[in-house]
JSON list of C-alpha atoms in Angstrom, two decimals:
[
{"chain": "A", "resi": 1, "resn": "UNK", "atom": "CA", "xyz": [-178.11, -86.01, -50.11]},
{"chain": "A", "resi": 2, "resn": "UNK", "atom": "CA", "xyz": [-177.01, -87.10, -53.92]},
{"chain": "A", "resi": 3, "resn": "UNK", "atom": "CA", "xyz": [-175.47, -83.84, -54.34]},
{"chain": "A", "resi": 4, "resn": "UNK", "atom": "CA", "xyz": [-173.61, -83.69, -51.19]},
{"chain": "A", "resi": 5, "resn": "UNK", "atom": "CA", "xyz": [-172.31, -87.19, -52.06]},
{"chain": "A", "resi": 6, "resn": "UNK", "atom": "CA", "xyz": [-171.52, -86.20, -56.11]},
{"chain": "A", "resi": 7, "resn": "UNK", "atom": "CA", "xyz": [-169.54, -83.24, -54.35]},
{"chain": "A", "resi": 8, "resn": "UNK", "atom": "CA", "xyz": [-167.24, -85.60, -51.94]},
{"chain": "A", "resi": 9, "resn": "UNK", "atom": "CA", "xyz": [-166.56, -88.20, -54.80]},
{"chain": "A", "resi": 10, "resn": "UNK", "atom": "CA", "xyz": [-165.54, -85.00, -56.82]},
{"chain": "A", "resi": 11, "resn": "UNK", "atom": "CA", "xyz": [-163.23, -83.68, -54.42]},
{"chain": "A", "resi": 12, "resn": "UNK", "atom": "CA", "xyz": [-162.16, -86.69, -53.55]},
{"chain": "A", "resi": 13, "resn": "UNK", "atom": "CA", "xyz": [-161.09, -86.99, -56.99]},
{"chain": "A", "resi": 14, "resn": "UNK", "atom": "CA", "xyz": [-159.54, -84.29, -57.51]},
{"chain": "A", "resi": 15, "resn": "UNK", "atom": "CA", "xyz": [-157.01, -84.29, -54.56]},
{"chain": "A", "resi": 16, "resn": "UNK", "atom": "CA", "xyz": [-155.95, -87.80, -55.92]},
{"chain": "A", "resi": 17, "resn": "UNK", "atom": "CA", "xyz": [-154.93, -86.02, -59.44]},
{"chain": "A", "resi": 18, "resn": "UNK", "atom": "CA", "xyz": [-153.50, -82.94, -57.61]},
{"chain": "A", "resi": 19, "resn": "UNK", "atom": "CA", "xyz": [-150.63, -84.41, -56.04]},
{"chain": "A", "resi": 20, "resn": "UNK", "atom": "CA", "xyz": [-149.23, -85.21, -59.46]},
{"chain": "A", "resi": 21, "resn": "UNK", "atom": "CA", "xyz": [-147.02, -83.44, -61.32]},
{"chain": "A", "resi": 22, "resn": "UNK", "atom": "CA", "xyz": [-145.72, -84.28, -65.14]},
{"chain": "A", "resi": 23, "resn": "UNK", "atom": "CA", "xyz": [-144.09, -82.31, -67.78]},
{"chain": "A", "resi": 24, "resn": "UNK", "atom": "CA", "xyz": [-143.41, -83.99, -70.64]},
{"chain": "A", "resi": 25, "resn": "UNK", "atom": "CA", "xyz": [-141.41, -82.83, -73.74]},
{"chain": "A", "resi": 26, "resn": "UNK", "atom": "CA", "xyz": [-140.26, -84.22, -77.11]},
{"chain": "A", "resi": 27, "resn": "UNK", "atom": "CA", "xyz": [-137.13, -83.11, -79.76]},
{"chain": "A", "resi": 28, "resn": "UNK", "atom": "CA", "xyz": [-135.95, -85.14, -82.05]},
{"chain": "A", "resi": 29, "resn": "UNK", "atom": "CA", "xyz": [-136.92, -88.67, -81.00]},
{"chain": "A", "resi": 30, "resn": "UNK", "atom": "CA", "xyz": [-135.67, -87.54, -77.33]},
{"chain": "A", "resi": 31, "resn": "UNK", "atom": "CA", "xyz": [-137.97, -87.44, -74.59]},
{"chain": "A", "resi": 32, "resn": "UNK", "atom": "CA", "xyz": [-137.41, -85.47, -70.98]},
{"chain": "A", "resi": 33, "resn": "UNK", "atom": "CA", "xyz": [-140.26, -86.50, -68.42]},
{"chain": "A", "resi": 34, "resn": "UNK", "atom": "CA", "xyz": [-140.29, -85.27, -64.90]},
{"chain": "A", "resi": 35, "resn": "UNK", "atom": "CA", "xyz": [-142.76, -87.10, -63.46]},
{"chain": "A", "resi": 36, "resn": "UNK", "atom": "CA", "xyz": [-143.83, -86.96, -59.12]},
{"chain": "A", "resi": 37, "resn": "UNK", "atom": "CA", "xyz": [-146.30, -88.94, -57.34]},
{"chain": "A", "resi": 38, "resn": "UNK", "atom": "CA", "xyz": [-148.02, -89.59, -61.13]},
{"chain": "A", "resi": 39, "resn": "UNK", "atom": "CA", "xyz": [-149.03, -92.99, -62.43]},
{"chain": "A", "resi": 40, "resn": "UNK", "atom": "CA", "xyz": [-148.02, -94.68, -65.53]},
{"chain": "A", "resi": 41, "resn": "UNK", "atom": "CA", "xyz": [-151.15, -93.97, -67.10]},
{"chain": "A", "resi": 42, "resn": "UNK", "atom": "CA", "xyz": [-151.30, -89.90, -66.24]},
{"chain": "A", "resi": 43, "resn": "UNK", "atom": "CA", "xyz": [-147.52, -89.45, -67.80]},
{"chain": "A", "resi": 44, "resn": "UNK", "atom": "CA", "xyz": [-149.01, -91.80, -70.88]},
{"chain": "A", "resi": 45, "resn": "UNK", "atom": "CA", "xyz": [-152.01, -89.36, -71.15]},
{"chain": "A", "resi": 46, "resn": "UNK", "atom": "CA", "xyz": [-149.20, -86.49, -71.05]},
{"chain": "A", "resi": 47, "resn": "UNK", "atom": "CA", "xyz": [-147.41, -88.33, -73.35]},
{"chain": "A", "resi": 48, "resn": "UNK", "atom": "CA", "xyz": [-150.58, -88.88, -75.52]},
{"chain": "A", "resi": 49, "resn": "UNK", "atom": "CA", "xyz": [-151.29, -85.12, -75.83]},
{"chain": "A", "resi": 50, "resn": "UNK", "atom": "CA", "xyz": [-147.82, -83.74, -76.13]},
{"chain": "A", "resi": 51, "resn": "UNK", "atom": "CA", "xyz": [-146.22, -85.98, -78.92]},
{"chain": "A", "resi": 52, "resn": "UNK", "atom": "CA", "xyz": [-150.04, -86.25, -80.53]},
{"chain": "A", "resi": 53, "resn": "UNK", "atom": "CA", "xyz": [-149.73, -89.95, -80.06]},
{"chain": "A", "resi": 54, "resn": "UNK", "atom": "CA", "xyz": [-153.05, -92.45, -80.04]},
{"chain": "A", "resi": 55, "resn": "UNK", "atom": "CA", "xyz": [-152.41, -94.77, -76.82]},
{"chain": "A", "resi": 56, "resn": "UNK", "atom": "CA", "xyz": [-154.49, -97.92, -76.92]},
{"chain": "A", "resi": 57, "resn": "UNK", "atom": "CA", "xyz": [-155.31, -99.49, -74.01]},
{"chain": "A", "resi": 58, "resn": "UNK", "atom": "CA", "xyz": [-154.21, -96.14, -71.46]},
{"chain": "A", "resi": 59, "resn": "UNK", "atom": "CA", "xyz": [-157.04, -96.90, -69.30]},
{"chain": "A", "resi": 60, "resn": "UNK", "atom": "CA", "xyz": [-156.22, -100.28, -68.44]},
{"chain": "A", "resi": 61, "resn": "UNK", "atom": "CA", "xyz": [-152.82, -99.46, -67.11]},
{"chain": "A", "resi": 62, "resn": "UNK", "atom": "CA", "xyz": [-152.01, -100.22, -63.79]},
{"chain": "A", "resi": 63, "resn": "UNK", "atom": "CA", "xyz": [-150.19, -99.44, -60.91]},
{"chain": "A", "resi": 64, "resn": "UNK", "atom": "CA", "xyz": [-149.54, -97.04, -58.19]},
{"chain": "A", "resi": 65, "resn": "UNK", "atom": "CA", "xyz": [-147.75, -93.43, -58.43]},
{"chain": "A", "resi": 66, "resn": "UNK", "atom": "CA", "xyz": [-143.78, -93.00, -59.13]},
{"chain": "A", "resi": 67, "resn": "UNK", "atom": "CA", "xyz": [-141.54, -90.53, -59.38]},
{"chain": "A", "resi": 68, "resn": "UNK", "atom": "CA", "xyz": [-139.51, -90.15, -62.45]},
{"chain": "A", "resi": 69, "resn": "UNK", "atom": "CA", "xyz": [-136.89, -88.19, -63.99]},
{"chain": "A", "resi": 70, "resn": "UNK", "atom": "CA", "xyz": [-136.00, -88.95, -67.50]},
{"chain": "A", "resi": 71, "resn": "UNK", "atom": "CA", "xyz": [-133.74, -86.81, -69.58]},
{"chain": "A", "resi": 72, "resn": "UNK", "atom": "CA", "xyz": [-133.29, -86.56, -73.43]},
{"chain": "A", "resi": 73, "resn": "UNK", "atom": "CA", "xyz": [-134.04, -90.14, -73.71]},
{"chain": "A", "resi": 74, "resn": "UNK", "atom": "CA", "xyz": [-134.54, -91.83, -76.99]},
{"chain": "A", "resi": 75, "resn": "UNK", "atom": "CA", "xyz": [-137.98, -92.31, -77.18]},
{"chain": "A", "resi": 76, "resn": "UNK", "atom": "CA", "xyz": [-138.11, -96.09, -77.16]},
{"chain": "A", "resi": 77, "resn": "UNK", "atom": "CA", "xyz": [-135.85, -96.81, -73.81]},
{"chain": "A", "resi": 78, "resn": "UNK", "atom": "CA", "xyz": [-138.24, -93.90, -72.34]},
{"chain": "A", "resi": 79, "resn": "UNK", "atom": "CA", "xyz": [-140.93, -96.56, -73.28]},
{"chain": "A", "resi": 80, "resn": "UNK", "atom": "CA", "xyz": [-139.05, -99.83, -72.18]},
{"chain": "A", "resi": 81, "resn": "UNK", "atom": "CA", "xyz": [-139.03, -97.53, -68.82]},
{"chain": "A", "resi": 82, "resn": "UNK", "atom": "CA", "xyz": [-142.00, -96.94, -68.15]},
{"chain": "A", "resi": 83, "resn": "UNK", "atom": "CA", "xyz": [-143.76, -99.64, -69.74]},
{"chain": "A", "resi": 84, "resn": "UNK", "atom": "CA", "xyz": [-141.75, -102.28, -67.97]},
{"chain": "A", "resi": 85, "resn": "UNK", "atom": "CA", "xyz": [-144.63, -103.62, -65.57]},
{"chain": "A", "resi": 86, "resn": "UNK", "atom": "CA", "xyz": [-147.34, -104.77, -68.73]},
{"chain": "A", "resi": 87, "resn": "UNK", "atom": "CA", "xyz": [-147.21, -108.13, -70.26]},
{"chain": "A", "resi": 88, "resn": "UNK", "atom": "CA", "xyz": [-146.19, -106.23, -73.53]},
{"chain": "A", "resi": 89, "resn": "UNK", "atom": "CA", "xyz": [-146.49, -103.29, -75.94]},
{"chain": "A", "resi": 90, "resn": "UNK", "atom": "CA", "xyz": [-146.52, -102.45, -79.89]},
{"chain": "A", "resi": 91, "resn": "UNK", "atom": "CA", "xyz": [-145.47, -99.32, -81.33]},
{"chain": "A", "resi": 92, "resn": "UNK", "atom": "CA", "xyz": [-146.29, -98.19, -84.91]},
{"chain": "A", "resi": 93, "resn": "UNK", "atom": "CA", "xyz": [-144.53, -95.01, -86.42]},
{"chain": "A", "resi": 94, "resn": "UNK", "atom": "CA", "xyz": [-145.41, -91.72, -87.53]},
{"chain": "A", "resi": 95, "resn": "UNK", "atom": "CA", "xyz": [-145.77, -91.43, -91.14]},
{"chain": "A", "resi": 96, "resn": "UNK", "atom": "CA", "xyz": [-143.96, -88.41, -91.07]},
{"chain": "A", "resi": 97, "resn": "UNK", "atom": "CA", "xyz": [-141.75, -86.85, -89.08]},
{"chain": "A", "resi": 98, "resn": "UNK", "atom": "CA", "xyz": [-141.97, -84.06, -86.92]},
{"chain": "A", "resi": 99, "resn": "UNK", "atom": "CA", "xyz": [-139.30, -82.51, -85.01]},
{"chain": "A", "resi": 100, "resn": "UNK", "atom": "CA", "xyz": [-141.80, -81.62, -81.74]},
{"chain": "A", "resi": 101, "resn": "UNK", "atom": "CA", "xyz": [-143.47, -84.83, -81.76]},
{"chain": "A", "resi": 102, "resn": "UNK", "atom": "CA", "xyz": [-143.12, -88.49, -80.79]},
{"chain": "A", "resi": 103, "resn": "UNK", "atom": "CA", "xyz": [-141.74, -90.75, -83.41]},
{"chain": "A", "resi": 104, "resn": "UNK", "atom": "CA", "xyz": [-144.84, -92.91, -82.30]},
{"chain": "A", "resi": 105, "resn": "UNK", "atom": "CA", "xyz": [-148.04, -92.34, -83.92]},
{"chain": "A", "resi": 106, "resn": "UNK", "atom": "CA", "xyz": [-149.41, -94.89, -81.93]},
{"chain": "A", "resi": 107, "resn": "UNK", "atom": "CA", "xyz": [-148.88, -97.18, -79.30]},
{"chain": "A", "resi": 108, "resn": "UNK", "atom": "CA", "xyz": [-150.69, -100.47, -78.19]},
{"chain": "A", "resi": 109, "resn": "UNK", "atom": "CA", "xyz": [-150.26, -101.37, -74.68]},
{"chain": "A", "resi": 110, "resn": "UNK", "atom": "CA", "xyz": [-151.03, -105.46, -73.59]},
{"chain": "A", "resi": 111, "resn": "UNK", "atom": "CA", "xyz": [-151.68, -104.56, -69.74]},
{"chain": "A", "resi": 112, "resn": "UNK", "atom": "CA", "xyz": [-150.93, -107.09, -67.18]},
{"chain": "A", "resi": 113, "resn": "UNK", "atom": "CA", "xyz": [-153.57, -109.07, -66.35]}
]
């Protein structure tokens, strides 16, 4: 009975995460996001492991899927964007700059309460 019940919370699962779609990509301080049915925090996450940036707080974001199309956007109106809903937000910048990667090394988000 525990296993059948594991197995249904793990399906259940993933068909929540399998409706979303993001692909994320960074040049030059610009950002491009096309983002459907995916929360905040899953195009963070993308955003996270693309531009190599450490995002404080991802787990506490709220807020139900959008859809989002964002291209060659400077990196912090991308932010202002998507980060809109949460009481606040600090960024801190890369030490060095790389052409592929965000200009954010990391970023700390102050989610709503």
């Amino acid at each position: 009975m525990k296993t059948a019940l594991i197995g249904i919370v793990a399906s259940l699962l993933a068909v929540s995460t399998a409706s979303a779609d993001v692909k994320l990509t960074m040049q030059n301080g610009l950002v491009s996001i096309s983002a459907k049915d995916a929360t905040v925090r899953q195009i963070l996450t993308e955003w996270a492991r693309v531009g190599q940036t450490k995002i404080v707080n991802v787990e506490r974001v709220p807020g139900p899927p959008v859809t989002l199309e964002l291209i060659n956007v400077p990196e912090a109106k991308a932010l202002e964007i998507l980060l809109r809903p949460l009481s606040g937000y600090i960024t801190a910048p890369r030490p060095v700059e790389a052409a592929n990667l965000s200009h954010y090394d990391r970023i700390i988000l102050m989610p709503t309460l």
